[in-house]
Amino acid sequence: MLKAIIILLLVIVILSILFYLMPIKIKFKISRVKDDDIIIIRVKTLYGIVNVKFEVPLLDIVFVNNKLGLKYKAKVQSNKTNKLWKKLSKIFTVDDFKNIKKYFHHDPVFFQKMLDYWTNKLTIKDFSFILKYGTNDAAFTALLYGAIWAILGPVLALLSNNLRFSTKNIIITPHFDSEIINIEFSCIIKFKFGDIINTGIMLFRRRIQNRKIRQELKDTLHVS
């Protein structure tokens, strides 16, 4: 009986370690050809068992109650069950983004701690950005070429200096005699499931600490 319990505990420990160290790979691909947009997100985890593909063929900027919002329709496909398709529709408003910003704005120290943590954990590889553009104005097209590199150069340098980051293709092609806009962006983001667990633990501990601080402050003011 004791031997069976020990074996069971060992199995649980091994599975827990494997689960904690389980890699998560997210591949993004965003392309725009003329007026056609498509976003493809592929998530691979559980050591290759889970391989899910999200497609967003529609992405629109809309107004909801006079507020700017982002509307998308998406399809979810699992390679494990190719017959399983789900359609999703969602509207993100400015308030959704404000609520996220507000949460961290009140605790900038913790936000910096989280930022530092994920900076050390994230890996971005095969970063690719391919742009073909033209404006029918040769001078303006040339001016845009310099402006694009003026923005893109520092961004790539920032990512290289702060993350485990590698590029695959960076190609900017101006067309001086036609009006065109084709964009293709892709990259692979890797981290471990344990990083999500650690983040959840840090968020929980911070919430407890903040609640304790508010209670101590309340008690101090009450005594005074």
Tab-separated table of C-alpha atoms in Angstrom:
chain	number	residue	atom	x	y	z
A	1	MET	CA	0.000	0.000	0.000
A	2	LEU	CA	2.781	2.389	0.989
A	3	LYS	CA	4.668	1.534	-2.204
A	4	ALA	CA	1.589	2.345	-4.320
A	5	ILE	CA	1.172	5.718	-2.569
A	6	ILE	CA	4.841	6.579	-3.155
A	7	ILE	CA	4.556	5.669	-6.857
A	8	LEU	CA	1.376	7.741	-7.158
A	9	LEU	CA	3.068	10.726	-5.509
A	10	LEU	CA	6.076	10.380	-7.818
A	11	VAL	CA	3.777	10.293	-10.847
A	12	ILE	CA	1.942	13.402	-9.615
A	13	VAL	CA	5.245	15.220	-9.032
A	14	ILE	CA	6.585	14.284	-12.476
A	15	LEU	CA	3.352	15.292	-14.188
A	16	SER	CA	3.301	18.570	-12.260
A	17	ILE	CA	6.866	19.365	-13.322
A	18	LEU	CA	6.101	18.503	-16.945
A	19	PHE	CA	2.964	20.634	-16.809
A	20	TYR	CA	4.846	23.554	-15.222
A	21	LEU	CA	7.639	23.394	-17.801
A	22	MET	CA	5.217	22.846	-20.694
A	23	PRO	CA	6.092	25.251	-23.529
A	24	ILE	CA	3.454	27.386	-25.216
A	25	LYS	CA	4.133	28.558	-28.751
A	26	ILE	CA	2.008	31.271	-30.366
A	27	LYS	CA	2.491	32.102	-34.026
A	28	PHE	CA	1.052	35.350	-35.402
A	29	LYS	CA	0.545	36.171	-39.041
A	30	ILE	CA	-1.081	39.418	-40.138
A	31	SER	CA	-1.452	40.327	-43.784
A	32	ARG	CA	-3.152	43.049	-45.755
A	33	VAL	CA	-3.464	42.942	-49.528
A	34	LYS	CA	-5.287	45.981	-50.886
A	35	ASP	CA	-8.504	46.069	-48.822
A	36	ASP	CA	-8.368	42.453	-47.655
A	37	ASP	CA	-7.184	41.826	-44.089
A	38	ILE	CA	-6.549	38.528	-42.368
A	39	ILE	CA	-5.111	37.648	-38.985
A	40	ILE	CA	-4.044	34.087	-38.213
A	41	ILE	CA	-3.031	32.973	-34.719
A	42	ARG	CA	-1.838	29.418	-34.087
A	43	VAL	CA	-1.410	28.162	-30.511
A	44	LYS	CA	0.587	25.001	-29.882
A	45	THR	CA	1.004	23.493	-26.423
A	46	LEU	CA	0.698	20.299	-24.339
A	47	TYR	CA	3.830	19.049	-26.103
A	48	GLY	CA	2.165	19.216	-29.517
A	49	ILE	CA	-1.134	17.555	-28.557
A	50	VAL	CA	-3.000	20.873	-28.611
A	51	ASN	CA	-2.657	22.730	-31.883
A	52	VAL	CA	-5.354	25.365	-32.394
A	53	LYS	CA	-5.671	27.840	-35.229
A	54	PHE	CA	-7.615	31.128	-34.962
A	55	GLU	CA	-8.530	33.058	-38.095
A	56	VAL	CA	-9.820	36.621	-38.020
A	57	PRO	CA	-11.020	37.467	-41.527
A	58	LEU	CA	-12.939	40.563	-40.405
A	59	LEU	CA	-11.563	43.405	-38.338
A	60	ASP	CA	-13.446	46.706	-38.222
A	61	ILE	CA	-13.278	49.905	-36.229
A	62	VAL	CA	-16.781	50.700	-35.026
A	63	PHE	CA	-18.571	53.055	-32.642
A	64	VAL	CA	-20.506	51.625	-29.701
A	65	ASN	CA	-22.598	54.149	-27.793
A	66	ASN	CA	-20.535	56.924	-29.390
A	67	LYS	CA	-17.321	55.255	-28.220
A	68	LEU	CA	-14.585	53.889	-30.446
A	69	GLY	CA	-14.447	50.101	-30.532
A	70	LEU	CA	-12.803	47.205	-32.321
A	71	LYS	CA	-15.022	44.522	-33.819
A	72	TYR	CA	-13.853	41.208	-35.136
A	73	LYS	CA	-15.286	37.924	-36.279
A	74	ALA	CA	-13.169	34.854	-35.892
A	75	LYS	CA	-13.126	31.173	-36.662
A	76	VAL	CA	-11.446	28.661	-34.400
A	77	GLN	CA	-10.107	25.428	-35.832
A	78	SER	CA	-8.439	22.613	-33.938
A	79	ASN	CA	-6.113	20.396	-35.920
A	80	LYS	CA	-6.978	17.610	-33.517
A	81	THR	CA	-10.617	17.788	-34.591
A	82	ASN	CA	-10.745	19.364	-38.024
A	83	LYS	CA	-14.530	19.063	-38.120
A	84	LEU	CA	-14.902	21.285	-35.091
A	85	TRP	CA	-15.421	24.930	-36.055
A	86	LYS	CA	-16.597	27.702	-33.851
A	87	LYS	CA	-17.535	31.197	-34.852
A	88	LEU	CA	-16.887	34.041	-32.495
A	89	SER	CA	-17.888	37.672	-32.574
A	90	LYS	CA	-16.707	40.307	-30.134
A	91	ILE	CA	-16.551	44.055	-29.741
A	92	PHE	CA	-13.760	45.617	-27.705
A	93	THR	CA	-14.442	49.194	-26.717
A	94	VAL	CA	-12.067	51.871	-25.503
A	95	ASP	CA	-13.384	51.276	-21.976
A	96	ASP	CA	-12.064	47.694	-22.020
A	97	PHE	CA	-8.554	48.931	-22.732
A	98	LYS	CA	-8.940	51.748	-20.186
A	99	ASN	CA	-9.876	49.264	-17.463
A	100	ILE	CA	-6.721	47.249	-18.120
A	101	LYS	CA	-4.614	50.416	-18.097
A	102	LYS	CA	-6.321	51.682	-14.932
A	103	TYR	CA	-5.530	48.436	-13.095
A	104	PHE	CA	-1.781	48.862	-13.583
A	105	HIS	CA	-1.799	52.660	-13.417
A	106	HIS	CA	-2.657	52.529	-9.703
A	107	ASP	CA	0.279	50.204	-9.030
A	108	PRO	CA	3.217	51.235	-11.267
A	109	VAL	CA	5.791	49.384	-9.130
A	110	PHE	CA	3.992	46.088	-9.584
A	111	PHE	CA	3.464	46.823	-13.285
A	112	GLN	CA	7.222	47.306	-13.698
A	113	LYS	CA	7.842	44.069	-11.816
A	114	MET	CA	5.492	42.204	-14.160
A	115	LEU	CA	7.099	43.847	-17.179
A	116	ASP	CA	10.578	42.838	-16.021
A	117	TYR	CA	9.409	39.281	-15.366
A	118	TRP	CA	7.917	38.771	-18.827
A	119	THR	CA	10.842	40.533	-20.478
A	120	ASN	CA	13.068	37.791	-19.101
A	121	LYS	CA	10.683	34.955	-19.949
A	122	LEU	CA	9.405	35.757	-23.444
A	123	THR	CA	11.148	34.597	-26.585
A	124	ILE	CA	10.247	36.188	-29.913
A	125	LYS	CA	11.720	34.448	-32.922
A	126	ASP	CA	11.372	34.502	-36.715
A	127	PHE	CA	10.148	38.100	-36.627
A	128	SER	CA	9.157	38.999	-40.187
A	129	PHE	CA	7.876	42.297	-41.579
A	130	ILE	CA	7.370	42.679	-45.327
A	131	LEU	CA	5.889	45.878	-46.705
A	132	LYS	CA	5.194	46.851	-50.287
A	133	TYR	CA	3.741	50.299	-50.745
A	134	GLY	CA	3.301	53.082	-53.259
A	135	THR	CA	1.469	56.422	-53.368
A	136	ASN	CA	1.658	57.531	-57.013
A	137	ASP	CA	3.917	60.316	-55.753
A	138	ALA	CA	7.587	59.387	-56.055
A	139	ALA	CA	8.826	62.112	-53.703
A	140	PHE	CA	6.293	61.267	-50.992
A	141	THR	CA	6.981	57.528	-51.403
A	142	ALA	CA	10.701	58.151	-50.860
A	143	LEU	CA	9.917	60.316	-47.821
A	144	LEU	CA	7.776	57.522	-46.351
A	145	TYR	CA	10.602	55.043	-46.859
A	146	GLY	CA	12.869	57.069	-44.601
A	147	ALA	CA	10.091	57.633	-42.045
A	148	ILE	CA	9.256	53.914	-41.861
A	149	TRP	CA	12.872	52.970	-41.167
A	150	ALA	CA	13.159	55.814	-38.650
A	151	ILE	CA	10.347	54.166	-36.663
A	152	LEU	CA	11.087	50.508	-37.357
A	153	GLY	CA	14.836	50.715	-36.634
A	154	PRO	CA	14.536	51.852	-32.979
A	155	VAL	CA	11.691	49.370	-32.362
A	156	LEU	CA	13.820	46.450	-33.562
A	157	ALA	CA	16.772	47.700	-31.514
A	158	LEU	CA	14.568	47.970	-28.410
A	159	LEU	CA	13.273	44.419	-28.858
A	160	SER	CA	16.781	43.055	-29.482
A	161	ASN	CA	18.173	44.741	-26.380
A	162	ASN	CA	15.377	43.726	-24.003
A	163	LEU	CA	14.111	40.361	-25.231
A	164	ARG	CA	15.362	37.075	-26.612
A	165	PHE	CA	14.593	38.236	-30.104
A	166	SER	CA	15.534	37.145	-33.614
A	167	THR	CA	14.471	38.373	-37.039
A	168	LYS	CA	13.749	36.411	-40.190
A	169	ASN	CA	12.796	38.953	-42.872
A	170	ILE	CA	12.670	42.735	-42.757
A	171	ILE	CA	11.844	43.974	-46.237
A	172	ILE	CA	10.514	47.408	-47.204
A	173	THR	CA	9.827	47.796	-50.924
A	174	PRO	CA	8.647	51.167	-52.241
A	175	HIS	CA	6.795	51.383	-55.573
A	176	PHE	CA	7.286	54.771	-57.156
A	177	ASP	CA	4.919	54.358	-60.106
A	178	SER	CA	1.811	52.753	-58.585
A	179	GLU	CA	-0.525	52.972	-55.623
A	180	ILE	CA	-0.233	49.810	-53.546
A	181	ILE	CA	-0.237	48.661	-49.933
A	182	ASN	CA	0.665	45.050	-49.078
A	183	ILE	CA	1.735	44.180	-45.538
A	184	GLU	CA	2.773	40.847	-44.090
A	185	PHE	CA	3.827	40.454	-40.470
A	186	SER	CA	4.572	37.259	-38.582
A	187	CYS	CA	6.452	36.069	-35.508
A	188	ILE	CA	6.589	33.213	-33.016
A	189	ILE	CA	6.224	33.912	-29.288
A	190	LYS	CA	7.329	31.240	-26.816
A	191	PHE	CA	6.993	30.947	-23.049
A	192	LYS	CA	6.175	28.267	-20.472
A	193	PHE	CA	2.885	27.483	-18.805
A	194	GLY	CA	4.665	27.927	-15.483
A	195	ASP	CA	5.096	31.622	-16.343
A	196	ILE	CA	1.317	32.001	-16.416
A	197	ILE	CA	1.075	30.225	-13.059
A	198	ASN	CA	3.754	32.492	-11.583
A	199	THR	CA	1.946	35.553	-12.914
A	200	GLY	CA	-1.298	34.408	-11.322
A	201	ILE	CA	0.470	33.832	-8.003
A	202	MET	CA	2.077	37.292	-8.150
A	203	LEU	CA	-1.280	38.916	-8.935
A	204	PHE	CA	-2.947	37.060	-6.056
A	205	ARG	CA	-0.191	37.939	-3.572
A	206	ARG	CA	-0.254	41.586	-4.667
A	207	ARG	CA	-3.994	41.742	-4.197
A	208	ILE	CA	-3.677	40.315	-0.673
A	209	GLN	CA	-0.890	42.814	0.117
A	210	ASN	CA	-2.941	45.756	-1.151
A	211	ARG	CA	-5.956	44.607	0.851
A	212	LYS	CA	-3.792	44.309	3.978
A	213	ILE	CA	-2.298	47.775	3.425
A	214	ARG	CA	-5.759	49.321	2.990
A	215	GLN	CA	-6.972	47.608	6.151
A	216	GLU	CA	-3.947	48.787	8.173
A	217	LEU	CA	-4.417	52.322	6.848
A	218	LYS	CA	-8.106	52.189	7.733
A	219	ASP	CA	-7.337	50.948	11.262
A	220	THR	CA	-4.687	53.658	11.755
A	221	LEU	CA	-7.047	56.406	10.652
A	222	HIS	CA	-9.790	54.980	12.870
A	223	VAL	CA	-7.496	54.970	15.903
A	224	SER	CA	-6.377	58.539	15.199
